[in-house]
Structures are given as C-alpha cells and as structure tokens.
Amino acid sequence: MDAEIWSQVDAYIADKLIGADDPAAALAANAAAGLRPMDVSPAQGKFLSLLVRMTGARRVLEVGTLGGYSTIWMARALPKDGELVTLEYEPHHAEVAARNIAAAGLSDRVTIHIGAAAETLPVIVAASPEPFDLVFIDADKPSNTIYLDWAIKLSRPGTVIVLDNVVRDGRVIDEANTDPSVLGTRAAFDMISTHPRLSASALQTVGAKGWDGFAIMIVD
Ligand code: SAH
Ligand code: DHB
Ligand code: MG
C-alpha cells in the first residue's frame, strides 16, 4: 500500500529522535553474516529501550535473539548491574549476536542461551528463580503460547510482556490463513484475552518493516 512513505517517515523519526544511538553496526554485521533482517526497526528498538527505563527494569528476558539488535537496544537501557537473558535456537545467530553484543560493550550484562527456548527456559528457572521485569517475545510464532506461559511463570505482579509480530499485514484475522505462525498468533490472542493474570492491548505499526504490530501486557 504505502510502504514507501511509511519507510520515509521511519527515516524521519530515526533522524529526529534516534540518530547516532542506533546500534546500526550490528545490522551491518548481521547482513555480512547472512542473517535475514527480522530485527525490530530502529524506532521499535528505541521504544523497547524506553520501556526498559519506564518500567525501571533490572532483569530482562528476550526470546529470539537473531543478531542481538533488539538485545543491544534493551541491554543498553539497563542500569549497570542489570541483566538481560536472551534465548536463541540457531548457533550461528547466537555467535553473530555474541560478537555484536561484545562490540557494543554489553557482554557483562547479557547472557545468551543457545537451544530451543522451550528447553532452555526450564533451565533458566532452575538456575535463577528471580522474576524478570520485562519480557520481549520475538521467536518462532507457533510457540507463542508456550513462551507466554513461561513469561508469566517468570514474572512478578507488574512485569511487562511484549509480543512481536501480531499483525503481519493483517494475516492475523484472515480465517482462510492457517499458516502455523498465524495460528500461533491467534492462539496467543486467545490465551491473553482469557488469562486471569494478564491485562493487555495490541498496537498496529507501520514503517520500515511494513505493517505489523505488537501486543503489550502487564502481569497482575
Ligand atoms: N529479537 C530480534 C529478532 C528475532 S528474529 C531483533 O529484533 O533483533 C527471531 C529469532 O528467533 C531468530 O533468530 C530465530 O532463529 C529464533 N528462533 C526460532 N525458533 C526458536 C526457538 N525455538 N527457540 C529460540 N529461538 C528461536
Ligand atoms: C519475521 C520474524 C520476526 O520476528 C519479525 O519481526 C519479522 C519477520 C519472519 O519470520 O519473517
Ligand atoms: Mg519480530
């Protein structure tokens, strides 16, 4: 539709509000390493960093690292003694992310766990039962409800959870579409809407990454 102007407005926003803060070197390194550009946009990354500050988060959990672009945005916004745990299935993605995170000077705050998140999450709980303050879920969409379950288990009242890619060009409401990712997104909406401990909304977004959106919720 208007993807061109959405991108131009994103560039305007980035120029006015983000500028040199953008950890763009990570994106260049991702491209050089052959990673698909599934990262959040610069404006979304900055938004995530603001969420870290607005919630006063000290402990952040991320599901889906890719090359660590969103990781870097969030980790930089943490206090010095803050911690970010990020989960990535693909060893190659995790290696690229580890390099990007080191180059950003954030290795001391970030731990990457390699493996299917559904398998690493129980290990994390066993290792450190301390709750997270903010959770960003951005991995394989068919597992969304599994990740939401874990996120709630790893939460305290007041923890904020953000779930990425809940609109995907409107496919979420196309009943004829039974792609597992779309089904996973709808399952997430069903779970969120009926969960006794979640208060939620979802916002549609347009920009350099097309038309999509994220759900945002607080654990009661
Ligand atoms: N949050 C990143 C983008 C993540 S893209 C950013 O904005 O910069 C989604 C990532 O989830 C990919 O790297 C993919 O390999 C990973 N992923 C897919 N299935 C997974 C699983 N079962 N467990 C953990 N990570 C998974
Ligand atoms: C895809 C995944 C994402 O998390 C995203 O933000 C954009 C695209 C994908 O699988 O294509
Ligand atoms: Mg995403």
mmCIF file of C-alpha atoms and ligand atoms in Angstrom:
data_model
loop_
_atom_site.group_PDB
_atom_site.id
_atom_site.type_symbol
_atom_site.label_atom_id
_atom_site.label_comp_id
_atom_site.label_asym_id
_atom_site.label_seq_id
_atom_site.Cartn_x
_atom_site.Cartn_y
_atom_site.Cartn_z
ATOM 1 C CA MET A 1 0.000 0.000 0.000
ATOM 2 C CA ASP A 2 2.021 2.972 1.299
ATOM 3 C CA ALA A 3 5.158 1.143 2.300
ATOM 4 C CA GLU A 4 7.376 3.738 0.650
ATOM 5 C CA ILE A 5 6.037 6.647 2.684
ATOM 6 C CA TRP A 6 5.970 4.541 5.863
ATOM 7 C CA SER A 7 9.693 3.934 5.377
ATOM 8 C CA GLN A 8 10.328 7.605 4.686
ATOM 9 C CA VAL A 9 8.513 8.589 7.875
ATOM 10 C CA ASP A 10 10.506 5.972 9.808
ATOM 11 C CA ALA A 11 13.673 7.545 8.394
ATOM 12 C CA TYR A 12 12.415 10.971 9.530
ATOM 13 C CA ILE A 13 11.689 9.632 13.030
ATOM 14 C CA ALA A 14 15.102 7.979 13.174
ATOM 15 C CA ASP A 15 16.758 11.197 12.018
ATOM 16 C CA LYS A 16 14.926 13.353 14.582
ATOM 17 C CA LEU A 17 14.812 11.059 17.601
ATOM 18 C CA ILE A 18 17.401 8.318 17.285
ATOM 19 C CA GLY A 19 20.403 9.460 15.278
ATOM 20 C CA ALA A 20 23.718 8.060 16.449
ATOM 21 C CA ASP A 21 22.117 5.955 19.216
ATOM 22 C CA ASP A 22 21.113 3.367 16.611
ATOM 23 C CA PRO A 23 23.382 0.329 17.020
ATOM 24 C CA ALA A 24 23.467 0.095 13.225
ATOM 25 C CA ALA A 25 26.846 -1.673 13.255
ATOM 26 C CA ALA A 26 25.005 -4.771 14.486
ATOM 27 C CA LEU A 27 22.684 -4.656 11.465
ATOM 28 C CA ALA A 28 25.635 -4.381 9.105
ATOM 29 C CA ALA A 29 27.334 -7.332 10.823
ATOM 30 C CA ASN A 30 24.107 -9.359 10.602
ATOM 31 C CA ALA A 31 23.847 -8.694 6.878
ATOM 32 C CA ALA A 32 27.507 -9.606 6.353
ATOM 33 C CA ALA A 33 26.888 -12.885 8.203
ATOM 34 C CA GLY A 34 23.851 -13.678 6.041
ATOM 35 C CA LEU A 35 21.162 -13.269 8.726
ATOM 36 C CA ARG A 36 17.636 -12.497 7.457
ATOM 37 C CA PRO A 37 16.677 -8.943 8.526
ATOM 38 C CA MET A 38 13.958 -9.868 11.029
ATOM 39 C CA ASP A 39 15.195 -7.405 13.644
ATOM 40 C CA VAL A 40 12.956 -4.727 15.074
ATOM 41 C CA SER A 41 13.179 -1.341 13.356
ATOM 42 C CA PRO A 42 15.316 1.430 14.883
ATOM 43 C CA ALA A 43 12.190 3.209 16.149
ATOM 44 C CA GLN A 44 10.914 -0.031 17.695
ATOM 45 C CA GLY A 45 14.324 -0.735 19.213
ATOM 46 C CA LYS A 46 14.382 2.676 20.813
ATOM 47 C CA PHE A 47 10.836 2.108 22.018
ATOM 48 C CA LEU A 48 11.963 -1.128 23.697
ATOM 49 C CA SER A 49 14.823 0.748 25.345
ATOM 50 C CA LEU A 50 12.350 3.335 26.644
ATOM 51 C CA LEU A 51 10.183 0.516 28.017
ATOM 52 C CA VAL A 52 13.199 -0.781 29.944
ATOM 53 C CA ARG A 53 13.623 2.648 31.505
ATOM 54 C CA MET A 54 9.909 3.336 32.021
ATOM 55 C CA THR A 55 9.464 0.043 33.876
ATOM 56 C CA GLY A 56 12.701 0.517 35.820
ATOM 57 C CA ALA A 57 13.629 -2.968 34.654
ATOM 58 C CA ARG A 58 16.746 -4.592 36.102
ATOM 59 C CA ARG A 59 16.132 -8.057 34.661
ATOM 60 C CA VAL A 60 15.006 -8.521 31.063
ATOM 61 C CA LEU A 61 14.194 -11.780 29.260
ATOM 62 C CA GLU A 62 14.214 -11.984 25.466
ATOM 63 C CA VAL A 63 13.047 -14.969 23.434
ATOM 64 C CA GLY A 64 14.564 -14.773 19.919
ATOM 65 C CA THR A 65 17.970 -13.050 19.708
ATOM 66 C CA LEU A 66 18.838 -13.157 15.988
ATOM 67 C CA GLY A 67 21.942 -10.902 15.791
ATOM 68 C CA GLY A 68 21.219 -9.122 19.056
ATOM 69 C CA TYR A 69 19.904 -5.847 17.631
ATOM 70 C CA SER A 70 16.883 -5.660 19.972
ATOM 71 C CA THR A 71 19.088 -7.155 22.702
ATOM 72 C CA ILE A 72 21.541 -4.259 22.420
ATOM 73 C CA TRP A 73 18.762 -1.655 22.491
ATOM 74 C CA MET A 74 17.325 -3.121 25.703
ATOM 75 C CA ALA A 75 20.598 -4.027 27.430
ATOM 76 C CA ARG A 76 21.981 -0.515 26.975
ATOM 77 C CA ALA A 77 18.986 0.919 28.817
ATOM 78 C CA LEU A 78 19.566 -1.268 31.884
ATOM 79 C CA PRO A 79 21.272 0.016 34.995
ATOM 80 C CA LYS A 80 24.933 -1.026 35.343
ATOM 81 C CA ASP A 81 24.047 -4.064 37.463
ATOM 82 C CA GLY A 82 21.110 -5.020 35.221
ATOM 83 C CA GLU A 83 20.885 -8.350 33.426
ATOM 84 C CA LEU A 84 19.430 -9.494 30.135
ATOM 85 C CA VAL A 85 18.921 -13.154 29.320
ATOM 86 C CA THR A 86 18.278 -13.910 25.648
ATOM 87 C CA LEU A 87 17.345 -17.242 24.050
ATOM 88 C CA GLU A 88 18.310 -18.285 20.541
ATOM 89 C CA TYR A 89 17.863 -21.565 18.697
ATOM 90 C CA GLU A 90 20.382 -21.099 15.861
ATOM 91 C CA PRO A 91 24.031 -21.336 16.981
ATOM 92 C CA HIS A 92 25.104 -19.167 14.026
ATOM 93 C CA HIS A 93 22.692 -16.391 15.065
ATOM 94 C CA ALA A 94 23.918 -16.640 18.648
ATOM 95 C CA GLU A 95 27.562 -16.353 17.530
ATOM 96 C CA VAL A 96 26.850 -13.240 15.500
ATOM 97 C CA ALA A 97 24.858 -11.811 18.390
ATOM 98 C CA ALA A 98 27.635 -12.520 20.881
ATOM 99 C CA ARG A 99 30.077 -10.599 18.685
ATOM 100 C CA ASN A 100 27.677 -7.679 18.247
ATOM 101 C CA ILE A 101 26.944 -7.554 21.964
ATOM 102 C CA ALA A 102 30.669 -7.630 22.775
ATOM 103 C CA ALA A 103 31.336 -4.845 20.259
ATOM 104 C CA ALA A 104 28.636 -2.791 21.984
ATOM 105 C CA GLY A 105 30.421 -3.353 25.317
ATOM 106 C CA LEU A 106 27.458 -5.194 26.827
ATOM 107 C CA SER A 107 28.745 -8.739 27.316
ATOM 108 C CA ASP A 108 28.800 -8.305 31.089
ATOM 109 C CA ARG A 109 25.029 -7.723 31.183
ATOM 110 C CA VAL A 110 23.870 -10.193 28.550
ATOM 111 C CA THR A 111 23.706 -13.987 28.668
ATOM 112 C CA ILE A 112 22.791 -15.893 25.514
ATOM 113 C CA HIS A 113 21.352 -19.391 25.914
ATOM 114 C CA ILE A 114 21.584 -21.481 22.757
ATOM 115 C CA GLY A 115 18.834 -24.006 22.084
ATOM 116 C CA ALA A 116 15.089 -24.249 21.630
ATOM 117 C CA ALA A 117 13.662 -21.753 24.097
ATOM 118 C CA ALA A 118 11.076 -24.272 25.313
ATOM 119 C CA GLU A 119 14.035 -26.350 26.501
ATOM 120 C CA THR A 120 16.283 -23.589 27.826
ATOM 121 C CA LEU A 121 13.513 -21.807 29.766
ATOM 122 C CA PRO A 122 13.202 -24.564 32.402
ATOM 123 C CA VAL A 123 16.996 -24.438 32.879
ATOM 124 C CA ILE A 124 16.859 -20.695 33.439
ATOM 125 C CA VAL A 125 14.129 -21.071 36.023
ATOM 126 C CA ALA A 126 16.145 -23.721 37.826
ATOM 127 C CA ALA A 127 19.310 -21.569 37.741
ATOM 128 C CA SER A 128 17.724 -18.328 38.903
ATOM 129 C CA PRO A 129 14.163 -18.222 40.182
ATOM 130 C CA GLU A 130 14.291 -14.395 40.438
ATOM 131 C CA PRO A 131 11.482 -12.881 38.336
ATOM 132 C CA PHE A 132 12.010 -10.757 35.233
ATOM 133 C CA ASP A 133 10.720 -7.193 35.000
ATOM 134 C CA LEU A 134 10.300 -7.104 31.222
ATOM 135 C CA VAL A 135 9.952 -9.899 28.668
ATOM 136 C CA PHE A 136 10.241 -9.489 24.885
ATOM 137 C CA ILE A 137 8.928 -12.487 22.931
ATOM 138 C CA ASP A 138 10.106 -12.492 19.315
ATOM 139 C CA ALA A 139 10.901 -16.049 18.189
ATOM 140 C CA ASP A 140 9.013 -18.847 16.404
ATOM 141 C CA LYS A 141 5.388 -17.770 16.388
ATOM 142 C CA PRO A 142 3.831 -21.272 16.673
ATOM 143 C CA SER A 143 5.360 -21.441 20.188
ATOM 144 C CA ASN A 144 3.930 -18.085 21.306
ATOM 145 C CA THR A 145 1.618 -19.570 23.950
ATOM 146 C CA ILE A 146 4.425 -21.717 25.379
ATOM 147 C CA TYR A 147 6.598 -18.602 25.722
ATOM 148 C CA LEU A 148 3.757 -16.588 27.245
ATOM 149 C CA ASP A 149 3.217 -19.348 29.812
ATOM 150 C CA TRP A 150 6.890 -19.265 30.770
ATOM 151 C CA ALA A 151 6.956 -15.476 30.772
ATOM 152 C CA ILE A 152 4.096 -15.433 33.279
ATOM 153 C CA LYS A 153 5.791 -18.096 35.407
ATOM 154 C CA LEU A 154 8.929 -15.938 35.410
ATOM 155 C CA SER A 155 7.036 -12.756 36.272
ATOM 156 C CA ARG A 156 6.021 -10.811 39.357
ATOM 157 C CA PRO A 157 2.932 -8.621 39.532
ATOM 158 C CA GLY A 158 3.815 -5.626 37.346
ATOM 159 C CA THR A 159 6.064 -7.432 34.883
ATOM 160 C CA VAL A 160 5.545 -6.161 31.337
ATOM 161 C CA ILE A 161 5.457 -8.600 28.409
ATOM 162 C CA VAL A 162 5.760 -7.533 24.762
ATOM 163 C CA LEU A 163 4.889 -9.980 21.979
ATOM 164 C CA ASP A 164 6.127 -9.087 18.491
ATOM 165 C CA ASN A 165 4.601 -9.603 15.042
ATOM 166 C CA VAL A 166 0.950 -9.994 15.989
ATOM 167 C CA VAL A 167 -0.499 -8.389 12.822
ATOM 168 C CA ARG A 168 1.708 -9.412 9.885
ATOM 169 C CA ASP A 169 -0.034 -7.494 7.090
ATOM 170 C CA GLY A 170 -3.430 -8.268 8.629
ATOM 171 C CA ARG A 171 -2.996 -12.018 8.269
ATOM 172 C CA VAL A 172 -3.988 -12.446 11.921
ATOM 173 C CA ILE A 173 -7.681 -12.009 11.026
ATOM 174 C CA ASP A 174 -7.657 -13.894 7.712
ATOM 175 C CA GLU A 175 -9.555 -17.027 8.692
ATOM 176 C CA ALA A 176 -8.563 -18.728 5.444
ATOM 177 C CA ASN A 177 -4.930 -18.462 6.516
ATOM 178 C CA THR A 178 -3.880 -21.487 8.539
ATOM 179 C CA ASP A 179 -0.129 -20.880 8.433
ATOM 180 C CA PRO A 180 1.288 -22.193 11.746
ATOM 181 C CA SER A 181 2.672 -18.736 12.541
ATOM 182 C CA VAL A 182 -0.744 -17.150 12.057
ATOM 183 C CA LEU A 183 -2.393 -19.873 14.141
ATOM 184 C CA GLY A 184 0.252 -19.278 16.815
ATOM 185 C CA THR A 185 -0.525 -15.584 16.862
ATOM 186 C CA ARG A 186 -4.278 -16.196 17.147
ATOM 187 C CA ALA A 187 -3.660 -18.733 19.908
ATOM 188 C CA ALA A 188 -1.683 -16.039 21.719
ATOM 189 C CA PHE A 189 -4.574 -13.557 21.430
ATOM 190 C CA ASP A 190 -6.991 -16.217 22.742
ATOM 191 C CA MET A 191 -4.729 -17.016 25.655
ATOM 192 C CA ILE A 192 -4.038 -13.376 26.515
ATOM 193 C CA SER A 193 -7.710 -12.410 26.316
ATOM 194 C CA THR A 194 -8.810 -15.124 28.735
ATOM 195 C CA HIS A 195 -5.838 -15.186 31.102
ATOM 196 C CA PRO A 196 -6.785 -14.183 34.650
ATOM 197 C CA ARG A 197 -3.398 -12.507 35.294
ATOM 198 C CA LEU A 198 -2.961 -10.504 32.076
ATOM 199 C CA SER A 199 -4.188 -7.027 31.127
ATOM 200 C CA ALA A 200 -3.346 -6.373 27.504
ATOM 201 C CA SER A 201 -3.651 -4.321 24.381
ATOM 202 C CA ALA A 202 -2.121 -4.545 20.932
ATOM 203 C CA LEU A 203 -0.905 -1.748 18.679
ATOM 204 C CA GLN A 204 -0.593 -1.926 14.921
ATOM 205 C CA THR A 205 2.570 -0.445 13.486
ATOM 206 C CA VAL A 206 3.670 0.685 10.033
ATOM 207 C CA GLY A 207 7.153 1.663 8.999
ATOM 208 C CA ALA A 208 10.357 0.351 7.516
ATOM 209 C CA LYS A 209 9.257 -3.184 8.481
ATOM 210 C CA GLY A 210 5.877 -2.920 6.731
ATOM 211 C CA TRP A 211 2.538 -3.363 8.529
ATOM 212 C CA ASP A 212 2.691 -5.346 11.744
ATOM 213 C CA GLY A 213 2.133 -4.806 15.447
ATOM 214 C CA PHE A 214 2.904 -5.912 18.944
ATOM 215 C CA ALA A 215 0.838 -6.949 21.920
ATOM 216 C CA ILE A 216 1.752 -5.417 25.242
ATOM 217 C CA MET A 217 0.562 -6.733 28.580
ATOM 218 C CA ILE A 218 1.114 -6.433 32.285
ATOM 219 C CA VAL A 219 1.006 -9.325 34.707
ATOM 220 C CA ASP A 220 -1.468 -8.654 37.529
HETATM 221 N N1 SAH B 1 14.597 -10.037 18.507
HETATM 222 C C1 SAH B 1 15.440 -9.958 17.313
HETATM 223 C C2 SAH B 1 14.799 -10.673 16.147
HETATM 224 C C3 SAH B 1 14.488 -12.111 16.399
HETATM 225 S S1 SAH B 1 14.091 -12.985 14.903
HETATM 226 C C4 SAH B 1 15.623 -8.482 16.952
HETATM 227 O O1 SAH B 1 14.622 -7.741 16.919
HETATM 228 O O2 SAH B 1 16.770 -8.068 16.699
HETATM 229 C C5 SAH B 1 13.568 -14.499 15.564
HETATM 230 C C6 SAH B 1 14.692 -15.357 16.137
HETATM 231 O O3 SAH B 1 14.088 -16.449 16.837
HETATM 232 C C7 SAH B 1 15.580 -15.999 15.042
HETATM 233 O O4 SAH B 1 16.941 -15.729 15.282
HETATM 234 C C8 SAH B 1 15.318 -17.490 15.187
HETATM 235 O O5 SAH B 1 16.443 -18.316 14.944
HETATM 236 C C9 SAH B 1 14.899 -17.589 16.662
HETATM 237 N N2 SAH B 1 14.142 -18.804 16.990
HETATM 238 C C10 SAH B 1 13.356 -19.544 16.173
HETATM 239 N N3 SAH B 1 12.873 -20.611 16.826
HETATM 240 C C11 SAH B 1 13.356 -20.545 18.085
HETATM 241 C C12 SAH B 1 13.242 -21.369 19.236
HETATM 242 N N4 SAH B 1 12.502 -22.477 19.224
HETATM 243 N N5 SAH B 1 13.883 -21.002 20.364
HETATM 244 C C13 SAH B 1 14.634 -19.879 20.387
HETATM 245 N N6 SAH B 1 14.789 -19.057 19.344
HETATM 246 C C14 SAH B 1 14.170 -19.388 18.201
HETATM 247 C C1 DHB B 2 9.943 -12.467 10.850
HETATM 248 C C2 DHB B 2 10.077 -12.656 12.213
HETATM 249 C C3 DHB B 2 10.091 -11.571 13.068
HETATM 250 O O1 DHB B 2 10.209 -11.711 14.402
HETATM 251 C C4 DHB B 2 9.978 -10.279 12.564
HETATM 252 O O2 DHB B 2 9.979 -9.237 13.441
HETATM 253 C C5 DHB B 2 9.863 -10.087 11.208
HETATM 254 C C6 DHB B 2 9.850 -11.179 10.356
HETATM 255 C C7 DHB B 2 9.913 -13.628 9.942
HETATM 256 O O3 DHB B 2 9.926 -14.768 10.417
HETATM 257 O O4 DHB B 2 9.861 -13.417 8.740
HETATM 258 MG MG MG B 3 9.853 -9.859 15.460
#
